[in-house]
Steps between C-alpha positions, in 0.01 A plus 500: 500500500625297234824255513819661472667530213884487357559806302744630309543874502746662269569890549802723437359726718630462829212687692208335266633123530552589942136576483332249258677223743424626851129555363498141394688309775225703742257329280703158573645451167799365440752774273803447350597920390765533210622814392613413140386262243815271549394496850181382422592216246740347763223537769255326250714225437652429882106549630262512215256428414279747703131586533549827353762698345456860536773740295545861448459596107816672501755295671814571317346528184211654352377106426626330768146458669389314197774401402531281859134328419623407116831334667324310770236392176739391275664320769220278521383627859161634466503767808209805596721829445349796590708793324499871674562815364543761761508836319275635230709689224241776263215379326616138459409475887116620447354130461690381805345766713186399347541146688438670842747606789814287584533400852716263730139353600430476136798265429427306852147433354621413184746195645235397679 
């Protein structure tokens, strides 16, 4: 196993973000869990930087996933965000199922 890490995990979903953390503290990472964007910038800044920033797409707004990676960039703080996207909406979700099946393993082995 790999050294812990100090992520970030930003999900308005209160299910989702309960999950995502207990996966990853089992794992021995270190999680800080925010429920909202302004959460999440005030965690950044009290604990930041982190290993890894993981965020829900949809967090308050349709851009907010995004739009957390542009602030931390134009901030000058050059931080890995991984951006989810839970649901699939019509035929705009047909390349994303195309990427393979989405998993709580999956996202472990991606932090690793």
């Amino acid at each position: 196993m790999g050294k812990a890490l100090r992520i970030l995990h930003v999900d308005d979903d209160d299910d989702w973000l309960r999950q995502v953390q207990e996966v990853l503290e089992r794992a021995r990472h270190e999680v800080y869990s925010c429920v909202s964007m302004a959460d999440a910038y005030f965690a950044y800044d009290r604990h930041g930087p982190f290993d890894i920033v993981i965020c829900d797409g949809n967090v308050d707004s349709p851009d907010s996933g995004d739009g957390l990676a542009w602030a931390l960039l134009l901030h000058g703080k050059r931080q890995k965000v991984v951006t989810l996207f839970a649901s699939i909406d019509g035929i705009e979700g047909i390349p994303h199922l195309n990427k393979g099946e989405y998993s709580l393993q999956a996202l472990l082995d991606l932090v690793r």
